[in-house]
Amino acid sequence: MKYGIFVYSESGHTLSVVKLLKKELEGLGNEVKVITLEACNPKSDKRLKYVPDAAGYDHIIFASPVQGFSLSQTMFEFLTKVKMPKQQLVSLLITQHLKKAWLGGTRSLNQMKKLLLAHEAKLMNEYDVHWSSKEREEQIQEALKVLSS
Ligand SMILES: Cc1cc2nc3c(=O)[nH]c(=O)nc-3n(C[C@H](O)[C@H](O)[C@H](O)COP(=O)(O)O)c2cc1C
């Protein structure tokens, strides 16, 4: 299967999980391309610099941090603007600092799902990694399992 993983990451947490996921998926015989979303200026202007092409993947994974109890603005804008075929298989990965999903993780996943409804995408799997949790490593391993299933 050909996977595209579109990731936005400021301090590298989400990207580090994506790199492991790429390895995991490749180990299962998949072809994986990681596409990094760029903000105009991650500190002062989080508008998306450009909209990368999302055509030609069997399965797309969108990966983003939580920011301000919500989906990062850059990923939000990308999901608004990206063009995808109907019934595109998609999965979602969120990382957040706080240990509780209600402190931004659930809301971010719901925002992604709502935006993907407009694309008539087919949601397969989702995972929220809590970076400050002492079970972080276990959560990352679980994320790899869930998102490669
Ligand atoms: C501006 C900003 C706002 C954030 N807001 C939240 C939040 O509301 N809830 C939370 O759990 N973590 C929050 N975080 C922490 C990030 O979600 C967390 O560190 C994430 O793993 C960072 O991923 P990244 O390194 O890929 O950008 C925030 C981080 C930043 C920079």
Tab-separated table of N, CA and C and ligand atoms in Angstrom:
chain	number	residue	atom	x	y	z
A	1	MET	N	0.827	-1.196	0.000
A	1	MET	CA	0.000	0.000	0.000
A	1	MET	C	0.866	1.252	0.000
A	2	LYS	N	0.412	2.303	-0.667
A	2	LYS	CA	1.185	3.546	-0.682
A	2	LYS	C	0.606	4.522	0.364
A	3	TYR	N	1.394	4.820	1.366
A	3	TYR	CA	0.968	5.721	2.438
A	3	TYR	C	1.585	7.100	2.235
A	4	GLY	N	0.802	8.126	2.531
A	4	GLY	CA	1.326	9.491	2.649
A	4	GLY	C	1.065	9.954	4.068
A	5	ILE	N	2.113	10.402	4.745
A	5	ILE	CA	1.909	10.924	6.107
A	5	ILE	C	2.191	12.423	6.069
A	6	PHE	N	1.146	13.204	6.295
A	6	PHE	CA	1.273	14.663	6.320
A	6	PHE	C	1.392	15.090	7.776
A	7	VAL	N	2.512	15.707	8.117
A	7	VAL	CA	2.772	16.014	9.517
A	7	VAL	C	3.098	17.490	9.709
A	8	TYR	N	2.519	18.038	10.772
A	8	TYR	CA	2.949	19.360	11.249
A	8	TYR	C	3.563	19.141	12.621
A	9	SER	N	4.747	19.699	12.855
A	9	SER	CA	5.440	19.463	14.118
A	9	SER	C	6.341	20.642	14.417
A	10	GLU	N	6.230	21.210	15.614
A	10	GLU	CA	7.049	22.376	15.951
A	10	GLU	C	8.273	22.002	16.769
A	11	SER	N	8.092	21.181	17.797
A	11	SER	CA	9.254	20.834	18.629
A	11	SER	C	9.732	19.415	18.344
A	12	GLY	N	9.141	18.763	17.370
A	12	GLY	CA	9.658	17.473	16.918
A	12	GLY	C	8.970	16.248	17.511
A	13	HIS	N	8.029	16.436	18.457
A	13	HIS	CA	7.380	15.267	19.074
A	13	HIS	C	6.599	14.461	18.032
A	14	THR	N	5.702	15.145	17.350
A	14	THR	CA	4.824	14.452	16.393
A	14	THR	C	5.671	13.831	15.282
A	15	LEU	N	6.668	14.577	14.830
A	15	LEU	CA	7.534	14.066	13.760
A	15	LEU	C	8.289	12.820	14.217
A	16	SER	N	8.690	12.778	15.487
A	16	SER	CA	9.436	11.597	15.968
A	16	SER	C	8.543	10.351	15.924
A	17	VAL	N	7.265	10.494	16.254
A	17	VAL	CA	6.343	9.354	16.186
A	17	VAL	C	6.124	8.971	14.717
A	18	VAL	N	6.014	9.980	13.869
A	18	VAL	CA	5.812	9.720	12.432
A	18	VAL	C	6.990	8.939	11.847
A	19	LYS	N	8.206	9.276	12.282
A	19	LYS	CA	9.392	8.561	11.758
A	19	LYS	C	9.345	7.078	12.149
A	20	LEU	N	8.910	6.819	13.394
A	20	LEU	CA	8.779	5.426	13.844
A	20	LEU	C	7.676	4.715	13.061
A	21	LEU	N	6.587	5.455	12.826
A	21	LEU	CA	5.458	4.885	12.094
A	21	LEU	C	5.861	4.546	10.655
A	22	LYS	N	6.663	5.406	10.069
A	22	LYS	CA	7.150	5.156	8.698
A	22	LYS	C	7.907	3.819	8.671
A	23	LYS	N	8.808	3.661	9.651
A	23	LYS	CA	9.596	2.420	9.737
A	23	LYS	C	8.693	1.203	9.888
A	24	GLU	N	7.716	1.359	10.803
A	24	GLU	CA	6.777	0.260	11.084
A	24	GLU	C	6.027	-0.139	9.802
A	25	LEU	N	5.497	0.870	9.106
A	25	LEU	CA	4.706	0.595	7.899
A	25	LEU	C	5.580	0.003	6.797
A	26	GLU	N	6.804	0.514	6.689
A	26	GLU	CA	7.713	-0.017	5.664
A	26	GLU	C	8.077	-1.469	5.985
A	27	GLY	N	8.237	-1.749	7.281
A	27	GLY	CA	8.539	-3.122	7.707
A	27	GLY	C	7.429	-4.087	7.328
A	28	LEU	N	6.228	-3.551	7.164
A	28	LEU	CA	5.089	-4.391	6.781
A	28	LEU	C	4.916	-4.437	5.260
A	29	GLY	N	5.887	-3.859	4.558
A	29	GLY	CA	5.880	-3.950	3.094
A	29	GLY	C	5.204	-2.781	2.385
A	30	ASN	N	4.907	-1.719	3.111
A	30	ASN	CA	4.260	-0.566	2.493
A	30	ASN	C	5.300	0.435	1.981
A	31	GLU	N	4.840	1.264	1.043
A	31	GLU	CA	5.668	2.385	0.580
A	31	GLU	C	5.173	3.617	1.345
A	32	VAL	N	6.084	4.399	1.928
A	32	VAL	CA	5.648	5.518	2.792
A	32	VAL	C	6.379	6.806	2.434
A	33	LYS	N	5.601	7.857	2.207
A	33	LYS	CA	6.210	9.170	1.997
A	33	LYS	C	5.754	10.103	3.123
A	34	VAL	N	6.712	10.770	3.749
A	34	VAL	CA	6.380	11.744	4.802
A	34	VAL	C	6.463	13.140	4.206
A	35	ILE	N	5.392	13.898	4.381
A	35	ILE	CA	5.341	15.258	3.847
A	35	ILE	C	5.153	16.215	5.027
A	36	THR	N	6.107	17.116	5.194
A	36	THR	CA	6.056	18.040	6.328
A	36	THR	C	5.322	19.319	5.940
A	37	LEU	N	4.332	19.694	6.753
A	37	LEU	CA	3.621	20.947	6.509
A	37	LEU	C	4.429	22.086	7.116
A	38	GLU	N	4.495	23.196	6.388
A	38	GLU	CA	5.283	24.326	6.886
A	38	GLU	C	4.391	25.525	7.183
A	39	ALA	N	4.594	26.099	8.357
A	39	ALA	CA	3.904	27.350	8.696
A	39	ALA	C	4.761	28.509	8.182
A	40	CYS	N	4.109	29.659	7.923
A	40	CYS	CA	4.874	30.834	7.469
A	40	CYS	C	5.959	31.149	8.482
A	41	ASN	N	5.566	31.183	9.768
A	41	ASN	CA	6.520	31.361	10.863
A	41	ASN	C	5.919	30.691	12.096
A	42	PRO	N	6.480	29.543	12.521
A	42	PRO	CA	5.850	28.778	13.602
A	42	PRO	C	5.657	29.588	14.897
A	43	LYS	N	6.445	30.649	15.085
A	43	LYS	CA	6.299	31.432	16.325
A	43	LYS	C	5.235	32.520	16.193
A	44	SER	N	5.184	33.141	15.017
A	44	SER	CA	4.352	34.335	14.927
A	44	SER	C	3.268	34.289	13.849
A	45	ASP	N	3.370	33.352	12.925
A	45	ASP	CA	2.403	33.321	11.827
A	45	ASP	C	2.231	31.872	11.373
A	46	LYS	N	1.196	31.226	11.934
A	46	LYS	CA	1.046	29.784	11.709
A	46	LYS	C	0.263	29.462	10.452
A	47	ARG	N	0.057	30.467	9.584
A	47	ARG	CA	-0.613	30.162	8.316
A	47	ARG	C	0.252	29.197	7.504
A	48	LEU	N	-0.431	28.314	6.780
A	48	LEU	CA	0.258	27.309	5.968
A	48	LEU	C	0.985	28.001	4.815
A	49	LYS	N	2.277	27.656	4.640
A	49	LYS	CA	3.079	28.297	3.583
A	49	LYS	C	2.564	27.921	2.202
A	50	TYR	N	2.307	26.642	1.994
A	50	TYR	CA	1.756	26.151	0.714
A	50	TYR	C	1.040	24.833	0.989
A	51	VAL	N	0.185	24.443	0.056
A	51	VAL	CA	-0.607	23.223	0.247
A	51	VAL	C	0.024	22.078	-0.562
A	52	PRO	N	0.694	21.148	0.099
A	52	PRO	CA	1.299	20.035	-0.652
A	52	PRO	C	0.228	19.161	-1.296
A	53	ASP	N	0.624	18.523	-2.381
A	53	ASP	CA	-0.277	17.659	-3.143
A	53	ASP	C	-0.552	16.369	-2.359
A	54	ALA	N	-1.815	15.965	-2.301
A	54	ALA	CA	-2.171	14.755	-1.554
A	54	ALA	C	-2.745	13.680	-2.475
A	55	ALA	N	-2.479	13.803	-3.762
A	55	ALA	CA	-3.031	12.811	-4.711
A	55	ALA	C	-2.138	11.582	-4.781
A	56	GLY	N	-2.748	10.433	-5.026
A	56	GLY	CA	-1.977	9.234	-5.359
A	56	GLY	C	-1.627	8.322	-4.201
A	57	TYR	N	-2.250	8.526	-3.038
A	57	TYR	CA	-1.974	7.641	-1.892
A	57	TYR	C	-3.164	6.710	-1.647
A	58	ASP	N	-2.860	5.468	-1.272
A	58	ASP	CA	-3.935	4.548	-0.894
A	58	ASP	C	-4.473	4.912	0.486
A	59	HIS	N	-3.571	5.409	1.340
A	59	HIS	CA	-3.958	5.705	2.730
A	59	HIS	C	-3.162	6.938	3.169
A	60	ILE	N	-3.862	7.916	3.719
A	60	ILE	CA	-3.190	9.136	4.196
A	60	ILE	C	-3.322	9.224	5.716
A	61	ILE	N	-2.209	9.563	6.362
A	61	ILE	CA	-2.236	9.789	7.817
A	61	ILE	C	-1.925	11.263	8.062
A	62	PHE	N	-2.789	11.909	8.842
A	62	PHE	CA	-2.576	13.306	9.210
A	62	PHE	C	-2.098	13.343	10.649
A	63	ALA	N	-0.979	14.030	10.909
A	63	ALA	CA	-0.368	14.023	12.238
A	63	ALA	C	-0.090	15.449	12.681
A	64	SER	N	-0.568	15.781	13.889
A	64	SER	CA	-0.468	17.176	14.346
A	64	SER	C	-0.401	17.261	15.865
A	65	PRO	N	0.231	18.300	16.390
A	65	PRO	CA	0.128	18.572	17.822
A	65	PRO	C	-1.176	19.307	18.154
A	66	VAL	N	-1.555	19.207	19.420
A	66	VAL	CA	-2.628	20.056	19.963
A	66	VAL	C	-2.007	21.411	20.288
A	67	GLN	N	-2.715	22.465	19.961
A	67	GLN	CA	-2.245	23.807	20.357
A	67	GLN	C	-3.443	24.606	20.845
A	68	GLY	N	-3.352	25.082	22.084
A	68	GLY	CA	-4.451	25.880	22.638
A	68	GLY	C	-5.742	25.088	22.706
A	69	PHE	N	-5.652	23.828	23.183
A	69	PHE	CA	-6.811	22.933	23.354
A	69	PHE	C	-7.525	22.635	22.038
A	70	SER	N	-6.824	22.847	20.917
A	70	SER	CA	-7.418	22.674	19.595
A	70	SER	C	-6.378	22.088	18.646
A	71	LEU	N	-6.843	21.730	17.465
A	71	LEU	CA	-5.943	21.300	16.404
A	71	LEU	C	-5.043	22.470	16.012
A	72	SER	N	-3.770	22.191	15.712
A	72	SER	CA	-2.862	23.280	15.294
A	72	SER	C	-3.473	24.003	14.086
A	73	GLN	N	-3.303	25.290	14.073
A	73	GLN	CA	-3.883	26.118	13.014
A	73	GLN	C	-3.379	25.693	11.635
A	74	THR	N	-2.103	25.283	11.585
A	74	THR	CA	-1.495	24.924	10.298
A	74	THR	C	-2.147	23.669	9.721
A	75	MET	N	-2.353	22.662	10.570
A	75	MET	CA	-3.024	21.436	10.097
A	75	MET	C	-4.486	21.744	9.754
A	76	PHE	N	-5.124	22.588	10.564
A	76	PHE	CA	-6.522	22.962	10.308
A	76	PHE	C	-6.640	23.558	8.899
A	77	GLU	N	-5.748	24.486	8.599
A	77	GLU	CA	-5.798	25.141	7.283
A	77	GLU	C	-5.534	24.127	6.164
A	78	PHE	N	-4.583	23.231	6.409
A	78	PHE	CA	-4.274	22.216	5.394
A	78	PHE	C	-5.509	21.356	5.098
A	79	LEU	N	-6.180	20.901	6.171
A	79	LEU	CA	-7.350	20.027	5.967
A	79	LEU	C	-8.506	20.771	5.302
A	80	THR	N	-8.514	22.081	5.439
A	80	THR	CA	-9.535	22.888	4.764
A	80	THR	C	-9.242	22.980	3.271
A	81	LYS	N	-7.961	23.072	2.944
A	81	LYS	CA	-7.587	23.395	1.557
A	81	LYS	C	-7.169	22.205	0.697
A	82	VAL	N	-6.771	21.106	1.342
A	82	VAL	CA	-6.222	19.984	0.571
A	82	VAL	C	-7.287	19.364	-0.344
A	83	LYS	N	-6.829	18.888	-1.493
A	83	LYS	CA	-7.743	18.194	-2.419
A	83	LYS	C	-7.466	16.695	-2.300
A	84	MET	N	-8.563	15.934	-2.144
A	84	MET	CA	-8.430	14.484	-2.002
A	84	MET	C	-9.564	13.809	-2.743
A	85	PRO	N	-9.309	12.621	-3.268
A	85	PRO	CA	-10.424	11.897	-3.881
A	85	PRO	C	-11.440	11.478	-2.819
A	86	LYS	N	-12.703	11.332	-3.210
A	86	LYS	CA	-13.725	10.837	-2.270
A	86	LYS	C	-13.383	9.420	-1.839
A	87	GLN	N	-13.789	9.092	-0.619
A	87	GLN	CA	-13.537	7.753	-0.052
A	87	GLN	C	-12.053	7.478	0.207
A	88	GLN	N	-11.246	8.557	0.248
A	88	GLN	CA	-9.828	8.394	0.591
A	88	GLN	C	-9.719	7.775	1.992
A	89	LEU	N	-8.912	6.733	2.136
A	89	LEU	CA	-8.671	6.157	3.463
A	89	LEU	C	-7.769	7.113	4.238
A	90	VAL	N	-8.187	7.444	5.464
A	90	VAL	CA	-7.380	8.362	6.277
A	90	VAL	C	-7.292	7.846	7.720
A	91	SER	N	-6.172	8.173	8.374
A	91	SER	CA	-6.019	7.922	9.807
A	91	SER	C	-5.418	9.167	10.444
A	92	LEU	N	-5.562	9.257	11.760
A	92	LEU	CA	-5.193	10.494	12.459
A	92	LEU	C	-4.263	10.228	13.630
A	93	LEU	N	-3.252	11.081	13.774
A	93	LEU	CA	-2.354	11.014	14.925
A	93	LEU	C	-2.258	12.398	15.542
A	94	ILE	N	-2.463	12.431	16.855
A	94	ILE	CA	-2.357	13.686	17.609
A	94	ILE	C	-1.311	13.479	18.697
A	95	THR	N	-0.486	14.495	18.972
A	95	THR	CA	0.290	14.475	20.215
A	95	THR	C	-0.094	15.708	21.016
A	96	GLN	N	-0.101	15.531	22.334
A	96	GLN	CA	-0.403	16.658	23.210
A	96	GLN	C	0.431	16.513	24.470
A	97	HIS	N	0.719	17.640	25.121
A	97	HIS	CA	1.546	17.596	26.329
A	97	HIS	C	0.778	16.982	27.501
A	98	LEU	N	-0.454	17.406	27.647
A	98	LEU	CA	-1.204	17.059	28.857
A	98	LEU	C	-1.715	15.620	28.817
A	99	LYS	N	-1.977	15.088	30.029
A	99	LYS	CA	-2.270	13.645	30.129
A	99	LYS	C	-3.724	13.297	29.821
A	100	LYS	N	-4.570	14.301	29.796
A	100	LYS	CA	-6.007	14.029	29.605
A	100	LYS	C	-6.449	14.407	28.186
A	101	ALA	N	-7.170	13.493	27.568
A	101	ALA	CA	-7.626	13.725	26.192
A	101	ALA	C	-8.551	14.944	26.110
A	102	TRP	N	-9.272	15.237	27.192
A	102	TRP	CA	-10.217	16.366	27.143
A	102	TRP	C	-9.497	17.716	27.214
A	103	LEU	N	-8.186	17.697	27.392
A	103	LEU	CA	-7.428	18.959	27.390
A	103	LEU	C	-6.844	19.236	25.994
A	104	GLY	N	-7.629	18.918	24.996
A	104	GLY	CA	-7.270	19.284	23.624
A	104	GLY	C	-7.235	18.137	22.620
A	105	GLY	N	-6.900	16.930	23.086
A	105	GLY	CA	-6.751	15.805	22.147
A	105	GLY	C	-8.055	15.430	21.468
A	106	THR	N	-9.089	15.238	22.275
A	106	THR	CA	-10.388	14.835	21.716
A	106	THR	C	-10.930	15.917	20.787
A	107	ARG	N	-10.817	17.154	21.227
A	107	ARG	CA	-11.319	18.259	20.397
A	107	ARG	C	-10.566	18.310	19.058
A	108	SER	N	-9.248	18.125	19.108
A	108	SER	CA	-8.452	18.161	17.868
A	108	SER	C	-8.870	17.048	16.918
A	109	LEU	N	-9.045	15.834	17.463
A	109	LEU	CA	-9.479	14.713	16.616
A	109	LEU	C	-10.854	15.002	16.024
A	110	ASN	N	-11.739	15.566	16.836
A	110	ASN	CA	-13.082	15.881	16.329
A	110	ASN	C	-13.033	16.961	15.243
A	111	GLN	N	-12.143	17.936	15.421
A	111	GLN	CA	-11.997	18.976	14.388
A	111	GLN	C	-11.523	18.340	13.070
A	112	MET	N	-10.543	17.431	13.192
A	112	MET	CA	-10.036	16.764	11.980
A	112	MET	C	-11.162	15.982	11.306
A	113	LYS	N	-11.930	15.239	12.115
A	113	LYS	CA	-13.006	14.409	11.557
A	113	LYS	C	-14.037	15.269	10.842
A	114	LYS	N	-14.362	16.406	11.442
A	114	LYS	CA	-15.362	17.302	10.847
A	114	LYS	C	-14.861	17.846	9.501
A	115	LEU	N	-13.587	18.250	9.479
A	115	LEU	CA	-13.029	18.777	8.229
A	115	LEU	C	-12.962	17.683	7.162
A	116	LEU	N	-12.687	16.456	7.591
A	116	LEU	CA	-12.562	15.352	6.634
A	116	LEU	C	-13.915	14.891	6.094
A	117	LEU	N	-14.978	15.187	6.839
A	117	LEU	CA	-16.337	14.875	6.365
A	117	LEU	C	-16.603	15.581	5.038
A	118	ALA	N	-16.139	16.817	4.949
A	118	ALA	CA	-16.351	17.608	3.733
A	118	ALA	C	-15.654	16.966	2.542
A	119	HIS	N	-14.600	16.188	2.797
A	119	HIS	CA	-13.872	15.509	1.710
A	119	HIS	C	-14.452	14.118	1.435
A	120	GLU	N	-15.447	13.740	2.250
A	120	GLU	CA	-16.029	12.384	2.155
A	120	GLU	C	-14.959	11.305	2.306
A	121	ALA	N	-14.001	11.590	3.218
A	121	ALA	CA	-12.918	10.636	3.477
A	121	ALA	C	-13.432	9.490	4.344
A	122	LYS	N	-12.716	8.379	4.306
A	122	LYS	CA	-13.107	7.206	5.091
A	122	LYS	C	-12.120	7.045	6.246
A	123	LEU	N	-12.587	7.330	7.456
A	123	LEU	CA	-11.696	7.287	8.621
A	123	LEU	C	-11.427	5.846	9.044
A	124	MET	N	-10.137	5.511	9.155
A	124	MET	CA	-9.763	4.152	9.539
A	124	MET	C	-9.360	4.096	11.021
A	125	ASN	N	-8.295	4.803	11.405
A	125	ASN	CA	-7.779	4.700	12.773
A	125	ASN	C	-7.369	6.073	13.299
A	126	GLU	N	-7.266	6.148	14.613
A	126	GLU	CA	-6.844	7.421	15.232
A	126	GLU	C	-6.115	7.124	16.532
A	127	TYR	N	-5.205	8.041	16.921
A	127	TYR	CA	-4.506	7.852	18.196
A	127	TYR	C	-4.030	9.198	18.739
A	128	ASP	N	-4.103	9.330	20.057
A	128	ASP	CA	-3.678	10.547	20.762
A	128	ASP	C	-2.561	10.158	21.734
A	129	VAL	N	-1.335	10.656	21.508
A	129	VAL	CA	-0.201	10.378	22.400
A	129	VAL	C	-0.054	11.536	23.387
A	130	HIS	N	0.029	11.185	24.678
A	130	HIS	CA	0.151	12.205	25.739
A	130	HIS	C	1.619	12.303	26.146
A	131	TRP	N	2.262	13.395	25.746
A	131	TRP	CA	3.718	13.467	25.845
A	131	TRP	C	4.221	13.481	27.273
A	132	SER	N	3.482	14.054	28.214
A	132	SER	CA	3.973	14.136	29.601
A	132	SER	C	3.592	12.904	30.424
A	133	SER	N	2.903	11.968	29.805
A	133	SER	CA	2.494	10.767	30.540
A	133	SER	C	3.701	9.873	30.795
A	134	LYS	N	3.694	9.213	31.956
A	134	LYS	CA	4.803	8.283	32.184
A	134	LYS	C	4.653	7.029	31.322
A	135	GLU	N	3.488	6.872	30.728
A	135	GLU	CA	3.281	5.748	29.790
A	135	GLU	C	3.516	6.166	28.332
A	136	ARG	N	4.237	7.253	28.149
A	136	ARG	CA	4.399	7.760	26.779
A	136	ARG	C	4.952	6.699	25.820
A	137	GLU	N	5.988	5.994	26.239
A	137	GLU	CA	6.597	5.005	25.332
A	137	GLU	C	5.596	3.921	24.945
A	138	GLU	N	4.813	3.485	25.952
A	138	GLU	CA	3.782	2.470	25.678
A	138	GLU	C	2.737	3.036	24.705
A	139	GLN	N	2.386	4.298	24.928
A	139	GLN	CA	1.394	4.925	24.041
A	139	GLN	C	1.925	5.011	22.615
A	140	ILE	N	3.201	5.335	22.484
A	140	ILE	CA	3.782	5.423	21.136
A	140	ILE	C	3.740	4.048	20.463
A	141	GLN	N	4.090	3.022	21.208
A	141	GLN	CA	4.051	1.666	20.644
A	141	GLN	C	2.629	1.296	20.232
A	142	GLU	N	1.666	1.678	21.068
A	142	GLU	CA	0.251	1.414	20.773
A	142	GLU	C	-0.182	2.192	19.515
A	143	ALA	N	0.286	3.433	19.429
A	143	ALA	CA	-0.037	4.257	18.249
A	143	ALA	C	0.480	3.577	16.981
A	144	LEU	N	1.694	3.033	17.049
A	144	LEU	CA	2.275	2.358	15.878
A	144	LEU	C	1.421	1.155	15.485
A	145	LYS	N	0.963	0.437	16.520
A	145	LYS	CA	0.146	-0.755	16.270
A	145	LYS	C	-1.197	-0.363	15.630
A	146	VAL	N	-1.843	0.606	16.266
A	146	VAL	CA	-3.182	1.027	15.795
A	146	VAL	C	-3.103	1.599	14.377
A	147	LEU	N	-2.101	2.450	14.151
A	147	LEU	CA	-2.048	3.169	12.875
A	147	LEU	C	-1.458	2.334	11.732
A	148	SER	N	-0.937	1.166	12.066
A	148	SER	CA	-0.433	0.314	10.984
A	148	SER	C	-1.342	-0.900	10.780
A	149	SER	N	-2.483	-0.910	11.481
A	149	SER	CA	-3.360	-2.098	11.386
A	149	SER	C	-4.338	-1.975	10.216
B	1	LIG	C1	1.271	27.121	21.324
B	1	LIG	C2	1.128	25.767	21.966
B	1	LIG	C3	-0.084	25.426	22.555
B	1	LIG	C4	-0.246	24.156	23.168
B	1	LIG	N1	-1.444	23.818	23.727
B	1	LIG	C5	-1.624	22.573	24.269
B	1	LIG	C6	-2.886	22.166	24.805
B	1	LIG	O1	-3.863	22.901	24.764
B	1	LIG	N2	-2.995	20.929	25.359
B	1	LIG	C7	-1.934	20.050	25.410
B	1	LIG	O2	-2.088	18.935	25.938
B	1	LIG	N3	-0.727	20.410	24.897
B	1	LIG	C8	-0.557	21.632	24.320
B	1	LIG	N4	0.661	21.997	23.772
B	1	LIG	C9	1.751	21.015	23.798
B	1	LIG	C10	1.916	20.261	22.470
B	1	LIG	O3	0.668	19.785	21.992
B	1	LIG	C11	2.819	19.046	22.658
B	1	LIG	O4	4.039	19.411	23.235
B	1	LIG	C12	3.037	18.342	21.331
B	1	LIG	O5	3.515	17.034	21.559
B	1	LIG	C13	4.049	19.112	20.477
B	1	LIG	O6	4.220	18.449	19.273
B	1	LIG	P1	5.282	18.947	18.193
B	1	LIG	O7	6.637	18.901	18.835
B	1	LIG	O8	5.168	17.950	17.097
B	1	LIG	O9	4.890	20.329	17.771
B	1	LIG	C14	0.848	23.236	23.193
B	1	LIG	C15	2.063	23.605	22.584
B	1	LIG	C16	2.206	24.845	21.988
B	1	LIG	C17	3.519	25.220	21.342
